[in-house]
mmCIF file with all atom_site columns, C-alpha atoms and ligand atoms in Angstrom:
data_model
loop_
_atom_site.group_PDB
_atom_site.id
_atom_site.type_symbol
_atom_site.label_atom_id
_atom_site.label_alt_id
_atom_site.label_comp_id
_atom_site.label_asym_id
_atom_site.label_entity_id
_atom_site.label_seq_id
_atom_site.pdbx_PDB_ins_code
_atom_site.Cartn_x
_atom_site.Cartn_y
_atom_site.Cartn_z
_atom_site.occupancy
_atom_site.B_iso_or_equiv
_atom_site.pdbx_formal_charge
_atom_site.auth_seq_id
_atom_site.auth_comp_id
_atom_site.auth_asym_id
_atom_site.auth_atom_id
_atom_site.pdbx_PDB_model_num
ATOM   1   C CA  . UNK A 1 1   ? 34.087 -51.672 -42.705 1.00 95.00 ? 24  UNK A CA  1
ATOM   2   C CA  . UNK A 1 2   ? 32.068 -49.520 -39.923 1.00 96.00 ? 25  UNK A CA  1
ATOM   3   C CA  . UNK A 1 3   ? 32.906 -45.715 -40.260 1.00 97.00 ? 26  UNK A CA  1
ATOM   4   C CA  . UNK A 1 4   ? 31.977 -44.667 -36.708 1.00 96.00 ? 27  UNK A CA  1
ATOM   5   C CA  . UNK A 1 5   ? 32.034 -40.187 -37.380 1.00 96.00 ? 28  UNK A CA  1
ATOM   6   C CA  . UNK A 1 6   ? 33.775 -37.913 -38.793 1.00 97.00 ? 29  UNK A CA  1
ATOM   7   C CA  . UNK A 1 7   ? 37.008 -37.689 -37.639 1.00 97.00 ? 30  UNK A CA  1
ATOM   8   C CA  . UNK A 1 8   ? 38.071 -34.261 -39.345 1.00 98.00 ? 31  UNK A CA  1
ATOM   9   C CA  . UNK A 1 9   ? 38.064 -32.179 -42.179 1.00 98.00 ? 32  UNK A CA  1
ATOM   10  C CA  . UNK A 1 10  ? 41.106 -31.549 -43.703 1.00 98.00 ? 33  UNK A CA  1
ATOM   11  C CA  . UNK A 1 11  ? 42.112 -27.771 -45.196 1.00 98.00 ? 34  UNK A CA  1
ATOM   12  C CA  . UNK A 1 12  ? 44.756 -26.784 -47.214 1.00 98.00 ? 35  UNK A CA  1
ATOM   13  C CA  . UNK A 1 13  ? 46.186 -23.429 -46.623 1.00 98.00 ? 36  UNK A CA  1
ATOM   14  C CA  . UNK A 1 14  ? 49.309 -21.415 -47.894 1.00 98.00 ? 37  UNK A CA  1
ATOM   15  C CA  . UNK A 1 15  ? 50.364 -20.687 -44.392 1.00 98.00 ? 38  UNK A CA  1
ATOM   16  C CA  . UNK A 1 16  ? 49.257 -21.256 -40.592 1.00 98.00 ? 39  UNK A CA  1
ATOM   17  C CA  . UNK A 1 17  ? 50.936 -18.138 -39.288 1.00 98.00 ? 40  UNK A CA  1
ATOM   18  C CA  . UNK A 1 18  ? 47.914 -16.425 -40.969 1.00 97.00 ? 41  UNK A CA  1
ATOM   19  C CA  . UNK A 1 19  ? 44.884 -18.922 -41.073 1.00 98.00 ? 42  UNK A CA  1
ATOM   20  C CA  . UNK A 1 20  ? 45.085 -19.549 -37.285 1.00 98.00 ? 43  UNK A CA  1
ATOM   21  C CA  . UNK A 1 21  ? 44.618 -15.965 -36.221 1.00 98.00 ? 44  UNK A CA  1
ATOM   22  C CA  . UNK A 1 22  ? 41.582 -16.576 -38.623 1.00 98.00 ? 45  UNK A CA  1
ATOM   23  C CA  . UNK A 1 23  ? 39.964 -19.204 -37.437 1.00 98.00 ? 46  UNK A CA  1
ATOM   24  C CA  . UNK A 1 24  ? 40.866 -17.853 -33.803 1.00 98.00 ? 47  UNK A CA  1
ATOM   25  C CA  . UNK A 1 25  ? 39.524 -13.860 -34.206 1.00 98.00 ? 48  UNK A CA  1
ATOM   26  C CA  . UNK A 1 26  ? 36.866 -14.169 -36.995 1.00 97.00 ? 49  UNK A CA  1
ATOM   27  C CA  . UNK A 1 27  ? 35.472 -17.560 -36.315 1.00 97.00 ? 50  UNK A CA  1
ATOM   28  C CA  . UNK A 1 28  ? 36.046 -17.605 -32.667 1.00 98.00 ? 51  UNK A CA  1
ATOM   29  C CA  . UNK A 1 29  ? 37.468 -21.007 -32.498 1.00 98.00 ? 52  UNK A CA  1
ATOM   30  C CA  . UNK A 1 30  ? 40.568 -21.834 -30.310 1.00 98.00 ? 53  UNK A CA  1
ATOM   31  C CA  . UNK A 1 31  ? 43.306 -23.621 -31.796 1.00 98.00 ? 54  UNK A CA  1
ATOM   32  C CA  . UNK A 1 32  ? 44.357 -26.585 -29.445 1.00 98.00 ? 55  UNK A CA  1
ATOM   33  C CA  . UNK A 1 33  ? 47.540 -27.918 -31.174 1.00 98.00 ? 56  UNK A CA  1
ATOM   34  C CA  . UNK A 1 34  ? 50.032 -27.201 -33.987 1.00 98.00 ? 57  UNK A CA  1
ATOM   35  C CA  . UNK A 1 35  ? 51.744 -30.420 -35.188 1.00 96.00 ? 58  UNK A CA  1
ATOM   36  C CA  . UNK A 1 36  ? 54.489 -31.212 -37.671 1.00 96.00 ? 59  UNK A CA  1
ATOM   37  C CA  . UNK A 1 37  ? 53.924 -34.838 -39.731 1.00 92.00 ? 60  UNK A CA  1
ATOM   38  C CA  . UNK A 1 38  ? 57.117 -35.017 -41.559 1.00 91.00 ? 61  UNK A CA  1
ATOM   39  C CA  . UNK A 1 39  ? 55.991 -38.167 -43.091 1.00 86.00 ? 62  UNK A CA  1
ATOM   40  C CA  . UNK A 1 40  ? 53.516 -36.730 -44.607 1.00 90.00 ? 63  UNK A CA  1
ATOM   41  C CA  . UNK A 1 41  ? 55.295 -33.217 -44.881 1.00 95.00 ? 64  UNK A CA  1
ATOM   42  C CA  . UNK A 1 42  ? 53.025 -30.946 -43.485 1.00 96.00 ? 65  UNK A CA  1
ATOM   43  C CA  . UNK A 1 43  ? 52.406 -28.814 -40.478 1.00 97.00 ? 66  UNK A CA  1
ATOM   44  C CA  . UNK A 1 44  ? 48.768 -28.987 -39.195 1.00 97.00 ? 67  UNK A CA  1
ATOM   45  C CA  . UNK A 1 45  ? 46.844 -27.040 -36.651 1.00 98.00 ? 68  UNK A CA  1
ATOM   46  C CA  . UNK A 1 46  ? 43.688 -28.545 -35.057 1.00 98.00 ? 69  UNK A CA  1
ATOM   47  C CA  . UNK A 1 47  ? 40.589 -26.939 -33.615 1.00 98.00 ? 70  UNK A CA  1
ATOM   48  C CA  . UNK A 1 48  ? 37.308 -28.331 -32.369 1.00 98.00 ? 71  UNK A CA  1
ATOM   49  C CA  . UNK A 1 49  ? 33.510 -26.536 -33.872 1.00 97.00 ? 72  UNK A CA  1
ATOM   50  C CA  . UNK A 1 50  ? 31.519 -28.437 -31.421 1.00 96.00 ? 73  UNK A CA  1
ATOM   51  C CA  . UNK A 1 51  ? 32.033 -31.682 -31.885 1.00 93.00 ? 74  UNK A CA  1
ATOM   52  C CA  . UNK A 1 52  ? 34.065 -31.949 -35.015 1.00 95.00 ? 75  UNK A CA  1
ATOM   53  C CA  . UNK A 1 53  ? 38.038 -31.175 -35.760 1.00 97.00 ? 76  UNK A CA  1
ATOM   54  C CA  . UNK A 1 54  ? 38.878 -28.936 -38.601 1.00 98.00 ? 77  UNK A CA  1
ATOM   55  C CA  . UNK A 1 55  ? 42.545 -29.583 -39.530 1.00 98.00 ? 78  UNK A CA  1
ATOM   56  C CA  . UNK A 1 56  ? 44.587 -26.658 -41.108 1.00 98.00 ? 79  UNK A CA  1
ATOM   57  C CA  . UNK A 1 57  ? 47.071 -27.820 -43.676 1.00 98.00 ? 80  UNK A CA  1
ATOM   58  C CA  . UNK A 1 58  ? 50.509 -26.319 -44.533 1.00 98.00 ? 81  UNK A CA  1
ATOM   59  C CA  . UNK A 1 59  ? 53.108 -27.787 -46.574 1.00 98.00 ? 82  UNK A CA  1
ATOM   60  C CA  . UNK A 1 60  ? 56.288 -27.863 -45.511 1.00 97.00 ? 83  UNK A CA  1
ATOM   61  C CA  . UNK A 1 61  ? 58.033 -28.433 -48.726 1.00 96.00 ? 84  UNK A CA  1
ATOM   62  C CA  . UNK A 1 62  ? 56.826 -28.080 -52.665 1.00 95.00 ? 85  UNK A CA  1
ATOM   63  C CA  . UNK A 1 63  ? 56.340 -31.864 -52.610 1.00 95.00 ? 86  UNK A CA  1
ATOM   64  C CA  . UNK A 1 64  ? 54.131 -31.690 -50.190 1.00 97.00 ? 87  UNK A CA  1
ATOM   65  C CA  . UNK A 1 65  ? 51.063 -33.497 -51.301 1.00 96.00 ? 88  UNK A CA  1
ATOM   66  C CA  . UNK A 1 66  ? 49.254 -29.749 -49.472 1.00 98.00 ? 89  UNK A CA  1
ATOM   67  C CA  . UNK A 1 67  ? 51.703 -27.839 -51.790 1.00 98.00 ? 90  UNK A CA  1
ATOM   68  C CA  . UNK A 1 68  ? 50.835 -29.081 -54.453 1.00 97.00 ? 91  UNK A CA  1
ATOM   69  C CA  . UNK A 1 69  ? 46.892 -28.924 -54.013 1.00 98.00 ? 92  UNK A CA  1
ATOM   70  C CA  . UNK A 1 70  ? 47.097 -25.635 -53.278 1.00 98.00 ? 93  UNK A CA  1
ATOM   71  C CA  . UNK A 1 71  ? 49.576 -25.044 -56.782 1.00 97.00 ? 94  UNK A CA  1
ATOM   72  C CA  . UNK A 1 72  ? 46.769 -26.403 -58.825 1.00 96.00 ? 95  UNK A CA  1
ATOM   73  C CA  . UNK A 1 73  ? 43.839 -25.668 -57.128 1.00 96.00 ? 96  UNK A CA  1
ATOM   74  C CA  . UNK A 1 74  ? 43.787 -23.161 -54.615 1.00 98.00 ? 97  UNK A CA  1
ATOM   75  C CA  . UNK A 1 75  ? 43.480 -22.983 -50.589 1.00 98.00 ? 98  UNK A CA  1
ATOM   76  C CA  . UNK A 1 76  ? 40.876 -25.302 -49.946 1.00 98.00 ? 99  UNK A CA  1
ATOM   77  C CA  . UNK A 1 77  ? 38.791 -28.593 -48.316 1.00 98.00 ? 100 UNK A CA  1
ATOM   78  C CA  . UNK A 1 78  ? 41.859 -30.552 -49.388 1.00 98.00 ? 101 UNK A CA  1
ATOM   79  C CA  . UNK A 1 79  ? 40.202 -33.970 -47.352 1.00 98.00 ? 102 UNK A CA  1
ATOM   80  C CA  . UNK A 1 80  ? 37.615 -35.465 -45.379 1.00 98.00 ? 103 UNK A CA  1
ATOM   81  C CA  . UNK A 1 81  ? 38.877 -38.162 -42.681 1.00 98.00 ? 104 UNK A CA  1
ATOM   82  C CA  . UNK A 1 82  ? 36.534 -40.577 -41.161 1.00 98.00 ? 105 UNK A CA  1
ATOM   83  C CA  . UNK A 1 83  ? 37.099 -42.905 -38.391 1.00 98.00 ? 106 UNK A CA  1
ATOM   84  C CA  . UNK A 1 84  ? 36.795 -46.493 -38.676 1.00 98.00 ? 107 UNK A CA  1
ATOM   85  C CA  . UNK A 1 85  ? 35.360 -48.623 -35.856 1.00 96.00 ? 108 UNK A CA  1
ATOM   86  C CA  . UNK A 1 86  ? 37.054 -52.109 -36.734 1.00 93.00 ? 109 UNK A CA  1
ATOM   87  C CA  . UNK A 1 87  ? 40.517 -51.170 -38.168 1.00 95.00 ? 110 UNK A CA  1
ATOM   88  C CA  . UNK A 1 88  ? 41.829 -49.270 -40.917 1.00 98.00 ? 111 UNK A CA  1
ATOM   89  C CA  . UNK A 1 89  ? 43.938 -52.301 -42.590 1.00 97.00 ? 112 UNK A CA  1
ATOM   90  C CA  . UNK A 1 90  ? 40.575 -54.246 -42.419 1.00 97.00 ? 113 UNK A CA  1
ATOM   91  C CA  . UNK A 1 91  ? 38.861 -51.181 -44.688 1.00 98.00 ? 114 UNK A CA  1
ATOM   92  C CA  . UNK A 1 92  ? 41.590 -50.646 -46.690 1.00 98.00 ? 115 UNK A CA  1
ATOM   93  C CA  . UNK A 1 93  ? 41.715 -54.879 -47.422 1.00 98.00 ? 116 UNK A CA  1
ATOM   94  C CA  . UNK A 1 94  ? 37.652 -54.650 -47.826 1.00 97.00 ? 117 UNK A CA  1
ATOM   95  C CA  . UNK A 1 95  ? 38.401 -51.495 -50.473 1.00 98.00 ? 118 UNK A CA  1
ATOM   96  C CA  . UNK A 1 96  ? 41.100 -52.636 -52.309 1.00 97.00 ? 119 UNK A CA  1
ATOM   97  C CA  . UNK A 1 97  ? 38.964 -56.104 -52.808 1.00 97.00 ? 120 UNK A CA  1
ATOM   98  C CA  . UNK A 1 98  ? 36.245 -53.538 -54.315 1.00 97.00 ? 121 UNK A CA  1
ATOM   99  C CA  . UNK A 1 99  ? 38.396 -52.453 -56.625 1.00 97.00 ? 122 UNK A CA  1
ATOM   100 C CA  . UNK A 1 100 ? 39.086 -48.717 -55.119 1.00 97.00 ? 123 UNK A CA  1
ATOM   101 C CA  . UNK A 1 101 ? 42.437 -47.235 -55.899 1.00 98.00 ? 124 UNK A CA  1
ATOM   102 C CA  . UNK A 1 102 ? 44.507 -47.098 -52.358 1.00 98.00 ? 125 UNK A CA  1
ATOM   103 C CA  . UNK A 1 103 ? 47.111 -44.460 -51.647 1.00 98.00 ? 126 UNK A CA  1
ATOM   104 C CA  . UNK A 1 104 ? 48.426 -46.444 -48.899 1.00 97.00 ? 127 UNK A CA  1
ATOM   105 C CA  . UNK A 1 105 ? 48.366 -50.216 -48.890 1.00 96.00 ? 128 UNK A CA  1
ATOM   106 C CA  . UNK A 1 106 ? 48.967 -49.824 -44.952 1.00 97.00 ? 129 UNK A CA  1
ATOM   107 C CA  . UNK A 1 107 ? 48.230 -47.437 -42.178 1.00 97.00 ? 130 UNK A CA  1
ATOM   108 C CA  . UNK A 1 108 ? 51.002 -45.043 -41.643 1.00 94.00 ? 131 UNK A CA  1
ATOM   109 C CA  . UNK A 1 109 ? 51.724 -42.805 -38.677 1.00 91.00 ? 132 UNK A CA  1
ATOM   110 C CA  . UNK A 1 110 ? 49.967 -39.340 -38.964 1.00 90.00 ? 133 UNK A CA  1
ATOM   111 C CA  . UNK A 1 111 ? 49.042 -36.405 -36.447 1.00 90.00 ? 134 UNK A CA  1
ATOM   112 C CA  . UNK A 1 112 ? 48.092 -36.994 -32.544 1.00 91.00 ? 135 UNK A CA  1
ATOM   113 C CA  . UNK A 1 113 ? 49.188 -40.284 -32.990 1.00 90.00 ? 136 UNK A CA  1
ATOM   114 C CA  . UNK A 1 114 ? 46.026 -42.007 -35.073 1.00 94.00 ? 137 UNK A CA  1
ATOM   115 C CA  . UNK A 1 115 ? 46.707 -44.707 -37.848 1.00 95.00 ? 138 UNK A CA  1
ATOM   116 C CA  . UNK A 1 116 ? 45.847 -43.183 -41.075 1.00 96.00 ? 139 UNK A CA  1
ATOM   117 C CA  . UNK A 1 117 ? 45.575 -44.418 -44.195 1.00 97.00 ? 140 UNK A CA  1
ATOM   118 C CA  . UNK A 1 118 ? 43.983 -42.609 -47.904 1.00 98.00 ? 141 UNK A CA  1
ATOM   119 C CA  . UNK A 1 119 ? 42.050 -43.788 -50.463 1.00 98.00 ? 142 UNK A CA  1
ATOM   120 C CA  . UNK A 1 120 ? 42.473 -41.785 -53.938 1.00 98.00 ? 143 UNK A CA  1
ATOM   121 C CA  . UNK A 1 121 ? 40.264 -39.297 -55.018 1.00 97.00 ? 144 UNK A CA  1
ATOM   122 C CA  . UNK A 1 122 ? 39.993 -40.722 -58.621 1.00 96.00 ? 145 UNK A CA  1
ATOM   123 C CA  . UNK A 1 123 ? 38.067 -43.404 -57.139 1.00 96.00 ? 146 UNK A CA  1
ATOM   124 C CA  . UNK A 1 124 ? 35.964 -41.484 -54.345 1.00 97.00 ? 147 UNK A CA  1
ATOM   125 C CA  . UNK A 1 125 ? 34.201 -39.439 -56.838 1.00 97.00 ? 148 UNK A CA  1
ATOM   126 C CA  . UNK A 1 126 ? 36.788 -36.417 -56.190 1.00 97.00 ? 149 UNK A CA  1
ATOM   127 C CA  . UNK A 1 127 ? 36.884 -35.918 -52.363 1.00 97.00 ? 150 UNK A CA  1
ATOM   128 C CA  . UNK A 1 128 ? 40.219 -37.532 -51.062 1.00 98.00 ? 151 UNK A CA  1
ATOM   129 C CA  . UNK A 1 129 ? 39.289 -39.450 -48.358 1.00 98.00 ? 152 UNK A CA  1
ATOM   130 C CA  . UNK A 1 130 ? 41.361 -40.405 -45.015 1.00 98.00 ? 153 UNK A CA  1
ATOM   131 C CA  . UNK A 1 131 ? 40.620 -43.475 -42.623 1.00 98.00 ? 154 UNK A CA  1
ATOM   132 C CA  . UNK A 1 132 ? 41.686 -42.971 -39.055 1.00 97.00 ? 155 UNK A CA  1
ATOM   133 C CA  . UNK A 1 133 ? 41.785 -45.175 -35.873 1.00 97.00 ? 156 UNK A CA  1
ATOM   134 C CA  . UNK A 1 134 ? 43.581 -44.473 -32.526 1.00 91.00 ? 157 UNK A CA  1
HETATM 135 N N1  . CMX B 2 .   ? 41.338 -33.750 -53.416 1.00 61.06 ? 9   CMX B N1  1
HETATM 136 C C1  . CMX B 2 .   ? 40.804 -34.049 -54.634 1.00 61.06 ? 9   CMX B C1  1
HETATM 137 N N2  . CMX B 2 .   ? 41.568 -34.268 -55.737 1.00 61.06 ? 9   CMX B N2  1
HETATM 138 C C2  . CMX B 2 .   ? 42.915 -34.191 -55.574 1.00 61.06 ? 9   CMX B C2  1
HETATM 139 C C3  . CMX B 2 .   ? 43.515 -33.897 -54.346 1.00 61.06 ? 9   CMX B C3  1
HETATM 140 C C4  . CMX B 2 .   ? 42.675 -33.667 -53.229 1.00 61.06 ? 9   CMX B C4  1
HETATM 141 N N3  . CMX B 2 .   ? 43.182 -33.383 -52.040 1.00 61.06 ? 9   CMX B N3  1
HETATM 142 N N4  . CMX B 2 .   ? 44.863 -33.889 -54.508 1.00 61.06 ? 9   CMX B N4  1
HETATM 143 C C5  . CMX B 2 .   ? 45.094 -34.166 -55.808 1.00 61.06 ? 9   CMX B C5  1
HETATM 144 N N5  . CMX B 2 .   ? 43.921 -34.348 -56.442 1.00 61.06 ? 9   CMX B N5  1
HETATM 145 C C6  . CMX B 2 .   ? 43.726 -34.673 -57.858 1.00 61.06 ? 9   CMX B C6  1
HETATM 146 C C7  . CMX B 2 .   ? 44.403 -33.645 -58.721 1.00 61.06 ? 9   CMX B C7  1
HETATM 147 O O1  . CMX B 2 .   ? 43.570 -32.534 -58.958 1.00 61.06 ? 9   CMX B O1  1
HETATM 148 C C8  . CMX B 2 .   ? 44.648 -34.444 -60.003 1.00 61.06 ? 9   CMX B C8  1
HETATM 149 O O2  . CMX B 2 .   ? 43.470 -34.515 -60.765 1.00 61.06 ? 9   CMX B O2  1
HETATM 150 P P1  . CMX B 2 .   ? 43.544 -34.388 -62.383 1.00 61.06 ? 9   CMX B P1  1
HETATM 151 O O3  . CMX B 2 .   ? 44.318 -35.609 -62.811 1.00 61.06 ? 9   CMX B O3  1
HETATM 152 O O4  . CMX B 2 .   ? 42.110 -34.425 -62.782 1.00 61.06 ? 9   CMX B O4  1
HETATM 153 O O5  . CMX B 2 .   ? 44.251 -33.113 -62.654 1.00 61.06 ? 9   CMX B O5  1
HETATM 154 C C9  . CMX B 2 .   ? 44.950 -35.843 -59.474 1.00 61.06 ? 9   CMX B C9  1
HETATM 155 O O6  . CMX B 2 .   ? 44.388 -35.901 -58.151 1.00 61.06 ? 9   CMX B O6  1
HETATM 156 C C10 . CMX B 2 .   ? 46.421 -36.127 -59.397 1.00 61.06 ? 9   CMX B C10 1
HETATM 157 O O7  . CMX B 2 .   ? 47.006 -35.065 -58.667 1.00 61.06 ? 9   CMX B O7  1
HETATM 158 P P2  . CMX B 2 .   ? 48.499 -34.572 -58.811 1.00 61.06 ? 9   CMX B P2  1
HETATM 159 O O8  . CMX B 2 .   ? 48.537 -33.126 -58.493 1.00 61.06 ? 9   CMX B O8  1
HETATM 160 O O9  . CMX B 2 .   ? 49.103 -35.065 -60.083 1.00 61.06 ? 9   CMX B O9  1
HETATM 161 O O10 . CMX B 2 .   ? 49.180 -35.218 -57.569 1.00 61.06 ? 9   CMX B O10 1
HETATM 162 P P3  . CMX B 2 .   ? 49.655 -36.688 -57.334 1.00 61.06 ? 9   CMX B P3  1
HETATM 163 O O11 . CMX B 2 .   ? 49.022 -37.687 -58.254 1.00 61.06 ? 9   CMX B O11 1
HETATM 164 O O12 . CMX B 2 .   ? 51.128 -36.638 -57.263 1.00 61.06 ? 9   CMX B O12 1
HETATM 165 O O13 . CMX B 2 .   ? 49.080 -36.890 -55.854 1.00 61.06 ? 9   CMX B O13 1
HETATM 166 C C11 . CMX B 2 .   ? 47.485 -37.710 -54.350 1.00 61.06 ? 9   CMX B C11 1
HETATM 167 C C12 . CMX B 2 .   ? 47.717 -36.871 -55.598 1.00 61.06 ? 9   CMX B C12 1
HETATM 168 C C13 . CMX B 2 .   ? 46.032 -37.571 -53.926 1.00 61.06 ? 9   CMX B C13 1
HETATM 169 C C14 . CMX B 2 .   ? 47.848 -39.170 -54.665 1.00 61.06 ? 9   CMX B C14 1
HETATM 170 C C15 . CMX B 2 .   ? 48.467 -37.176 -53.233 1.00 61.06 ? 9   CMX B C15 1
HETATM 171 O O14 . CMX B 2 .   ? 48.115 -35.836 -52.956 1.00 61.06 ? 9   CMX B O14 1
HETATM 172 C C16 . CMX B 2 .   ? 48.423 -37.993 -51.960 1.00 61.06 ? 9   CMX B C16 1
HETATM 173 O O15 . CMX B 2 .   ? 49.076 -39.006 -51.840 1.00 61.06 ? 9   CMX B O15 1
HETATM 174 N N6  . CMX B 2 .   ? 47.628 -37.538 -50.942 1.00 61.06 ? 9   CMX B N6  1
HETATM 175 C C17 . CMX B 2 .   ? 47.527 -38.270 -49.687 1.00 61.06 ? 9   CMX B C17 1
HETATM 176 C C18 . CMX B 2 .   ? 48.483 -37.768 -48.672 1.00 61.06 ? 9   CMX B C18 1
HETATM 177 C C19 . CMX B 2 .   ? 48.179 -36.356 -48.242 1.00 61.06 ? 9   CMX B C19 1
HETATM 178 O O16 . CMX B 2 .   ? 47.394 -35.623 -48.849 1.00 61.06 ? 9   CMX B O16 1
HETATM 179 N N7  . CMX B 2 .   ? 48.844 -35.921 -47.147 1.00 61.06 ? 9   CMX B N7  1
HETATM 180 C C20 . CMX B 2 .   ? 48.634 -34.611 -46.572 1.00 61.06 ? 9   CMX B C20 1
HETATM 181 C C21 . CMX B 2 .   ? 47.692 -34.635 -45.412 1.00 61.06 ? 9   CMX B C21 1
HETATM 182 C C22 . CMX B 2 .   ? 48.325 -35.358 -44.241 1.00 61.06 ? 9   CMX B C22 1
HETATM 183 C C23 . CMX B 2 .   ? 47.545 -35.364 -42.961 1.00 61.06 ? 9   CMX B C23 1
HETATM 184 O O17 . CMX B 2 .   ? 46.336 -35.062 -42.925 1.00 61.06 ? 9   CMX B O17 1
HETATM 185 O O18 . CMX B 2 .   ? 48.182 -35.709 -41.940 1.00 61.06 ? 9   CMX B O18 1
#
């Protein structure tokens, strides 16, 4: 697998309605998009530091994979998502032949419509980790 950048960071928070005036008056960044994934069941807001996206993180339900994070751990880098030059089923076949614990078997849909796929964070020495294409 090639991993090409960074394509976010992923960060949990307990609600958007306050993060994103935030990241928008104390940090000076602009936020560009609020999404819902109901797949996934979050909302997310997006902003750009330069070059790379921070993603802000709310659950939309106590299932939420954010909700719970954030029960157990606290607001936080919930993620790190890097993008994959030559297909995320080709890393996650090349991982999962490793021996790496998958989340997903398969890409699934998630925000501004990239292919998306996560590895567990039992077996990427505690970071969860996300693979994106376009
Ligand atoms: N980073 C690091 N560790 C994490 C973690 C995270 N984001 N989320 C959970 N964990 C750890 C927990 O601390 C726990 O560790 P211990 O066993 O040492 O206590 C362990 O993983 C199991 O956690 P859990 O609370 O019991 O939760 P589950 O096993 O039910 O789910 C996980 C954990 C990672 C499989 C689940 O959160 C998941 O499927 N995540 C991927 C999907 C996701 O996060 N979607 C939201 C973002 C969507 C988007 O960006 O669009």
């Amino acid at each position: 697998m090639k991993i090409s950048h960074i394509e976010h960071l992923g960060i949990a928070v307990k609600s958007l309605e306050e993060a994103i005036p935030f990241y928008e008056n104390m940090l000076g960044l602009k936020c560009y998009a609020v999404e819902e994934v109901a797949d996934q069941k979050v909302k997310t807001a997006f902003f750009m530091a330069g070059q790379t996206k921070i993603e802000l993180l709310e659950g939309t339900s106590p299932e939420s994979p954010v909700a719970k994070f954030i029960e157990k751990k606290g607001e936080g880098v919930h993620h790190v998502a890097f993008a994959v030059a030559d297909g995320v089923q080709n890393a996650l076949d090349e991982l999962n032949g490793k021996g790496v614990q998958l989340i997903d078997k398969a890409p699934r849909n998630g925000a501004e419509g990239l292919h998306i796929a996560f590895v567990h964070p039992k077996s990427t020495l505690g970071v969860l980790t996300e693979l994106c294409e376009k």
